[in-house]
mmCIF file of C-alpha atoms in Angstrom:
data_model
loop_
_atom_site.group_PDB
_atom_site.id
_atom_site.type_symbol
_atom_site.label_atom_id
_atom_site.label_comp_id
_atom_site.label_asym_id
_atom_site.label_seq_id
_atom_site.Cartn_x
_atom_site.Cartn_y
_atom_site.Cartn_z
ATOM 1 C CA UNK W 24 96.237 -76.850 158.625
ATOM 2 C CA UNK W 25 92.504 -76.773 159.168
ATOM 3 C CA UNK W 26 92.000 -80.123 157.415
ATOM 4 C CA UNK W 27 94.310 -81.870 159.893
ATOM 5 C CA UNK W 28 92.413 -80.719 162.974
ATOM 6 C CA UNK W 29 90.773 -83.543 164.919
ATOM 7 C CA UNK W 30 88.727 -81.363 167.262
ATOM 8 C CA UNK W 31 87.259 -78.450 165.324
ATOM 9 C CA UNK W 32 85.107 -77.310 168.243
ATOM 10 C CA UNK W 33 88.176 -76.846 170.437
ATOM 11 C CA UNK W 34 90.086 -75.125 167.628
ATOM 12 C CA UNK W 35 87.274 -72.690 166.917
ATOM 13 C CA UNK W 36 86.819 -71.952 170.620
ATOM 14 C CA UNK W 37 90.495 -70.979 170.832
ATOM 15 C CA UNK W 38 90.098 -68.720 167.805
ATOM 16 C CA UNK W 39 87.059 -67.198 169.512
ATOM 17 C CA UNK W 40 89.222 -66.330 172.534
ATOM 18 C CA UNK W 41 91.609 -64.479 170.238
ATOM 19 C CA UNK W 42 88.820 -62.542 168.517
ATOM 20 C CA UNK W 43 87.072 -61.623 171.760
ATOM 21 C CA UNK W 44 90.285 -60.443 173.414
ATOM 22 C CA UNK W 45 91.160 -58.234 170.437
ATOM 23 C CA UNK W 46 87.639 -56.806 170.154
ATOM 24 C CA UNK W 47 87.495 -56.140 173.900
ATOM 25 C CA UNK W 48 90.772 -54.245 173.766
ATOM 26 C CA UNK W 49 89.578 -52.159 170.833
ATOM 27 C CA UNK W 50 86.239 -51.465 172.527
ATOM 28 C CA UNK W 51 87.967 -50.194 175.667
ATOM 29 C CA UNK W 52 90.400 -48.100 173.641
ATOM 30 C CA UNK W 53 87.646 -46.466 171.588
ATOM 31 C CA UNK W 54 85.004 -45.888 174.246
ATOM 32 C CA UNK W 55 87.253 -45.284 177.258
ATOM 33 C CA UNK W 56 90.594 -43.900 176.040
ATOM 34 C CA UNK W 57 89.514 -41.964 172.949
ATOM 35 C CA UNK W 58 86.254 -40.669 174.382
ATOM 36 C CA UNK W 59 88.027 -39.793 177.626
ATOM 37 C CA UNK W 60 90.659 -37.782 175.765
ATOM 38 C CA UNK W 61 87.995 -36.028 173.702
ATOM 39 C CA UNK W 62 85.895 -35.110 176.753
ATOM 40 C CA UNK W 63 88.918 -34.079 178.837
ATOM 41 C CA UNK W 64 90.138 -31.664 176.162
ATOM 42 C CA UNK W 65 86.889 -30.337 174.684
ATOM 43 C CA UNK W 66 84.499 -30.797 177.644
ATOM 44 C CA UNK W 67 81.902 -31.886 175.096
ATOM 45 C CA UNK W 68 79.925 -35.071 174.478
ATOM 46 C CA UNK W 69 82.138 -37.373 172.351
ATOM 47 C CA UNK W 70 79.172 -39.405 171.126
ATOM 48 C CA UNK W 71 77.753 -36.293 169.498
ATOM 49 C CA UNK W 72 80.954 -36.116 167.457
ATOM 50 C CA UNK W 73 80.788 -39.802 166.513
ATOM 51 C CA UNK W 74 77.723 -39.250 164.351
ATOM 52 C CA UNK W 75 79.763 -37.037 162.041
ATOM 53 C CA UNK W 76 82.512 -39.607 161.533
ATOM 54 C CA UNK W 77 80.146 -42.553 160.998
ATOM 55 C CA UNK W 78 80.614 -42.449 157.173
ATOM 56 C CA UNK W 79 84.379 -42.665 157.666
ATOM 57 C CA UNK W 80 83.981 -45.575 160.071
ATOM 58 C CA UNK W 81 81.693 -47.378 157.624
ATOM 59 C CA UNK W 82 84.140 -46.852 154.779
ATOM 60 C CA UNK W 83 87.011 -48.056 156.963
ATOM 61 C CA UNK W 84 85.133 -51.247 157.789
ATOM 62 C CA UNK W 85 84.325 -51.824 154.120
ATOM 63 C CA UNK W 86 87.801 -51.316 152.644
ATOM 64 C CA UNK W 87 90.082 -52.101 155.623
ATOM 65 C CA UNK W 88 92.512 -49.355 154.636
ATOM 66 C CA UNK W 89 93.204 -46.084 156.439
ATOM 67 C CA UNK W 90 94.754 -44.651 153.281
ATOM 68 C CA UNK W 91 91.689 -45.442 151.168
ATOM 69 C CA UNK W 92 89.408 -44.005 153.855
ATOM 70 C CA UNK W 93 91.354 -40.735 154.111
ATOM 71 C CA UNK W 94 89.227 -38.727 151.588
ATOM 72 C CA UNK W 95 86.049 -39.674 153.467
ATOM 73 C CA UNK W 96 87.716 -38.874 156.797
ATOM 74 C CA UNK W 97 88.608 -35.401 155.525
ATOM 75 C CA UNK W 98 85.031 -34.812 154.391
ATOM 76 C CA UNK W 99 83.643 -35.958 157.757
ATOM 77 C CA UNK W 100 86.116 -33.805 159.676
ATOM 78 C CA UNK W 101 85.174 -30.678 157.745
ATOM 79 C CA UNK W 102 81.438 -31.498 157.853
ATOM 80 C CA UNK W 103 81.528 -31.735 161.641
ATOM 81 C CA UNK W 104 82.161 -27.993 161.870
ATOM 82 C CA UNK W 105 84.725 -28.549 164.629
ATOM 83 C CA UNK W 106 87.853 -29.107 162.564
ATOM 84 C CA UNK W 107 89.228 -26.377 160.263
ATOM 85 C CA UNK W 108 90.416 -27.532 156.874
ATOM 86 C CA UNK W 109 94.146 -26.824 157.489
ATOM 87 C CA UNK W 110 94.163 -28.922 160.668
ATOM 88 C CA UNK W 111 92.182 -31.744 159.071
ATOM 89 C CA UNK W 112 94.467 -31.860 156.046
ATOM 90 C CA UNK W 113 97.548 -32.093 158.246
ATOM 91 C CA UNK W 114 96.459 -34.338 161.133
ATOM 92 C CA UNK W 115 94.402 -36.955 159.266
ATOM 93 C CA UNK W 116 97.010 -37.811 156.592
ATOM 94 C CA UNK W 117 99.671 -38.107 159.295
ATOM 95 C CA UNK W 118 97.334 -40.262 161.372
ATOM 96 C CA UNK W 119 96.539 -42.492 158.389
ATOM 97 C CA UNK W 120 100.189 -43.528 158.222
ATOM 98 C CA UNK W 121 101.274 -43.411 161.878
ATOM 99 C CA UNK W 122 98.198 -43.815 164.093
ATOM 100 C CA UNK W 123 97.842 -47.608 164.160
ATOM 101 C CA UNK W 124 96.481 -48.155 167.656
ATOM 102 C CA UNK W 125 94.373 -51.058 166.427
ATOM 103 C CA UNK W 126 97.530 -52.849 165.300
ATOM 104 C CA UNK W 127 99.272 -52.084 168.594
ATOM 105 C CA UNK W 128 96.410 -53.856 170.377
ATOM 106 C CA UNK W 129 96.177 -56.723 167.899
ATOM 107 C CA UNK W 130 99.863 -57.696 167.680
ATOM 108 C CA UNK W 131 100.399 -58.642 171.365
ATOM 109 C CA UNK W 132 97.114 -60.552 171.477
ATOM 110 C CA UNK W 133 97.957 -62.556 168.348
ATOM 111 C CA UNK W 134 101.526 -63.236 169.449
ATOM 112 C CA UNK W 135 100.576 -64.393 172.949
ATOM 113 C CA UNK W 136 97.803 -66.563 171.470
ATOM 114 C CA UNK W 137 100.263 -68.205 169.064
ATOM 115 C CA UNK W 138 102.804 -68.699 171.851
ATOM 116 C CA UNK W 139 100.338 -70.467 174.142
ATOM 117 C CA UNK W 140 99.076 -72.571 171.234
ATOM 118 C CA UNK W 141 102.654 -73.697 170.534
ATOM 119 C CA UNK W 142 103.397 -74.561 174.151
ATOM 120 C CA UNK W 143 105.371 -71.415 175.020
ATOM 121 C CA UNK W 144 104.693 -69.723 178.345
ATOM 122 C CA UNK W 145 105.327 -65.962 177.959
ATOM 123 C CA UNK W 146 107.423 -64.392 180.689
ATOM 124 C CA UNK W 147 107.215 -60.878 182.089
ATOM 125 C CA UNK W 148 110.127 -59.905 179.857
ATOM 126 C CA UNK W 149 108.245 -61.256 176.835
ATOM 127 C CA UNK W 150 105.196 -59.150 177.693
ATOM 128 C CA UNK W 151 107.278 -56.005 178.123
ATOM 129 C CA UNK W 152 109.057 -56.645 174.837
ATOM 130 C CA UNK W 153 105.747 -57.327 173.092
ATOM 131 C CA UNK W 154 104.302 -54.025 174.251
ATOM 132 C CA UNK W 155 107.399 -52.103 173.211
ATOM 133 C CA UNK W 156 107.897 -53.765 169.806
ATOM 134 C CA UNK W 157 104.168 -53.710 168.980
ATOM 135 C CA UNK W 158 103.890 -50.011 169.757
ATOM 136 C CA UNK W 159 106.901 -49.128 167.606
ATOM 137 C CA UNK W 160 106.062 -51.632 164.879
ATOM 138 C CA UNK W 161 102.457 -50.514 164.573
ATOM 139 C CA UNK W 162 103.598 -47.066 163.434
ATOM 140 C CA UNK W 163 105.496 -48.701 160.588
ATOM 141 C CA UNK W 164 102.635 -50.905 159.433
ATOM 142 C CA UNK W 165 101.428 -50.074 155.946
ATOM 143 C CA UNK W 166 97.850 -48.678 155.836
ATOM 144 C CA UNK W 167 96.688 -51.433 153.468
ATOM 145 C CA UNK W 168 94.595 -54.583 154.088
ATOM 146 C CA UNK W 169 96.259 -57.493 155.927
ATOM 147 C CA UNK W 170 99.630 -55.748 156.250
ATOM 148 C CA UNK W 171 99.621 -56.682 159.929
ATOM 149 C CA UNK W 172 100.118 -60.393 159.195
ATOM 150 C CA UNK W 173 103.746 -59.788 158.290
ATOM 151 C CA UNK W 174 104.262 -57.826 161.503
ATOM 152 C CA UNK W 175 102.682 -60.598 163.591
ATOM 153 C CA UNK W 176 105.219 -63.124 162.265
ATOM 154 C CA UNK W 177 108.114 -60.714 162.680
ATOM 155 C CA UNK W 178 107.213 -59.754 166.245
ATOM 156 C CA UNK W 179 106.444 -63.340 167.263
ATOM 157 C CA UNK W 180 109.780 -64.706 165.993
ATOM 158 C CA UNK W 181 111.703 -61.772 167.464
ATOM 159 C CA UNK W 182 110.182 -61.884 170.936
ATOM 160 C CA UNK W 183 110.024 -65.674 171.388
ATOM 161 C CA UNK W 184 113.286 -66.412 169.517
ATOM 162 C CA UNK W 185 111.727 -68.731 166.949
ATOM 163 C CA UNK W 186 111.909 -69.041 163.181
ATOM 164 C CA UNK W 187 109.455 -69.804 160.416
ATOM 165 C CA UNK W 188 105.676 -69.894 160.581
ATOM 166 C CA UNK W 189 104.267 -71.132 163.913
ATOM 167 C CA UNK W 190 101.481 -73.682 164.198
ATOM 168 C CA UNK W 191 98.068 -72.057 164.256
ATOM 169 C CA UNK W 192 99.052 -69.100 162.116
ATOM 170 C CA UNK W 193 96.507 -70.276 159.546
ATOM 171 C CA UNK W 194 93.777 -69.434 162.058
ATOM 172 C CA UNK W 195 95.179 -65.922 162.441
ATOM 173 C CA UNK W 196 95.116 -65.552 158.662
ATOM 174 C CA UNK W 197 91.543 -66.865 158.605
ATOM 175 C CA UNK W 198 90.169 -64.242 160.997
ATOM 176 C CA UNK W 199 92.445 -61.361 160.013
ATOM 177 C CA UNK W 200 90.085 -60.153 157.276
ATOM 178 C CA UNK W 201 87.503 -59.333 159.971
ATOM 179 C CA UNK W 202 89.821 -58.075 162.711
ATOM 180 C CA UNK W 203 91.642 -55.946 160.148
ATOM 181 C CA UNK W 204 88.406 -54.059 159.457
ATOM 182 C CA UNK W 205 87.860 -53.436 163.152
ATOM 183 C CA UNK W 206 91.435 -52.183 163.506
ATOM 184 C CA UNK W 207 90.907 -49.771 160.633
ATOM 185 C CA UNK W 208 87.697 -48.429 162.184
ATOM 186 C CA UNK W 209 89.568 -47.781 165.430
ATOM 187 C CA UNK W 210 92.456 -46.080 163.651
ATOM 188 C CA UNK W 211 90.212 -43.834 161.554
ATOM 189 C CA UNK W 212 88.152 -42.898 164.610
ATOM 190 C CA UNK W 213 91.333 -41.957 166.437
ATOM 191 C CA UNK W 214 92.486 -39.769 163.549
ATOM 192 C CA UNK W 215 89.305 -37.716 163.681
ATOM 193 C CA UNK W 216 89.190 -37.507 167.474
ATOM 194 C CA UNK W 217 92.786 -36.305 167.646
ATOM 195 C CA UNK W 218 92.096 -33.770 164.886
ATOM 196 C CA UNK W 219 89.068 -32.452 166.795
ATOM 197 C CA UNK W 220 91.071 -32.234 170.016
ATOM 198 C CA UNK W 221 93.881 -30.324 168.322
ATOM 199 C CA UNK W 222 91.378 -28.004 166.643
ATOM 200 C CA UNK W 223 89.915 -27.212 170.069
ATOM 201 C CA UNK W 224 93.318 -26.308 171.486
ATOM 202 C CA UNK W 225 94.621 -24.363 168.500
ATOM 203 C CA UNK W 226 93.017 -21.119 167.333
ATOM 204 C CA UNK W 227 93.804 -20.564 163.679
ATOM 205 C CA UNK W 228 92.199 -17.114 163.751
ATOM 206 C CA UNK W 229 94.655 -15.880 166.369
ATOM 207 C CA UNK W 230 97.534 -17.398 164.422
ATOM 208 C CA UNK W 231 96.405 -15.786 161.181
ATOM 209 C CA UNK W 232 95.946 -12.410 162.914
ATOM 210 C CA UNK W 233 99.402 -12.462 164.473
ATOM 211 C CA UNK W 234 100.958 -13.440 161.158
ATOM 212 C CA UNK W 235 99.136 -10.601 159.403
ATOM 213 C CA UNK W 236 100.302 -8.120 162.048
ATOM 214 C CA UNK W 237 103.895 -9.320 161.693
ATOM 215 C CA UNK W 238 103.714 -8.824 157.938
ATOM 216 C CA UNK W 239 102.403 -5.284 158.433
ATOM 217 C CA UNK W 240 105.244 -4.471 160.866
ATOM 218 C CA UNK W 241 107.844 -5.825 158.456
ATOM 219 C CA UNK W 242 106.243 -3.888 155.614
ATOM 220 C CA UNK W 243 106.269 -0.669 157.662
ATOM 221 C CA UNK W 244 109.952 -1.061 158.545
ATOM 222 C CA UNK W 245 110.823 -1.610 154.884
ATOM 223 C CA UNK W 246 108.929 1.537 153.853
ATOM 224 C CA UNK W 247 110.699 3.607 156.507
ATOM 225 C CA UNK W 248 114.035 2.491 155.144
#
């Protein structure tokens, strides 16, 4: 526990390493991976799109829940003028429950940090398993505040073959309220970027026209009969 620590400066410096590593991973994912995907698909400036989703990002940081942010995300998506309502109402709700990239980045960092703190040296197999389990487990994480703490314990005990709560987990709990907000901002941003990318690739007008033509053909055949 925090009260039993004899060197608080060293303890807080270790926690700082955890926070910086998680924030660096999220920064790279948002401004390299997401913006790269957006530019590659749309050939447009991704930062011009970010200004439309800023209210959703602010709400995500405030409430730390993708599910609670979903109404604001839908409003931002439609207000951007790039995402039709049908696409926004399909992609964003799905993303709010399955797109947990922030958790997929956070889980390996937290687990490796706890392992090193408890004297465990992760092997290559541990790293591979962490990446695999974190990616799968992140999709099953509930879109509510601090739900990732349960997954951190589960993944840590599964990968490193331990039981119970490891030493130093109280520090993870102490900083999770802040990192959880950053994870939610990343997840919500990804939902909107993916929705915009899909909207660029899919033409609803062509789909509606073809459907209307098919209905007319079917109606004409029925009248002939």
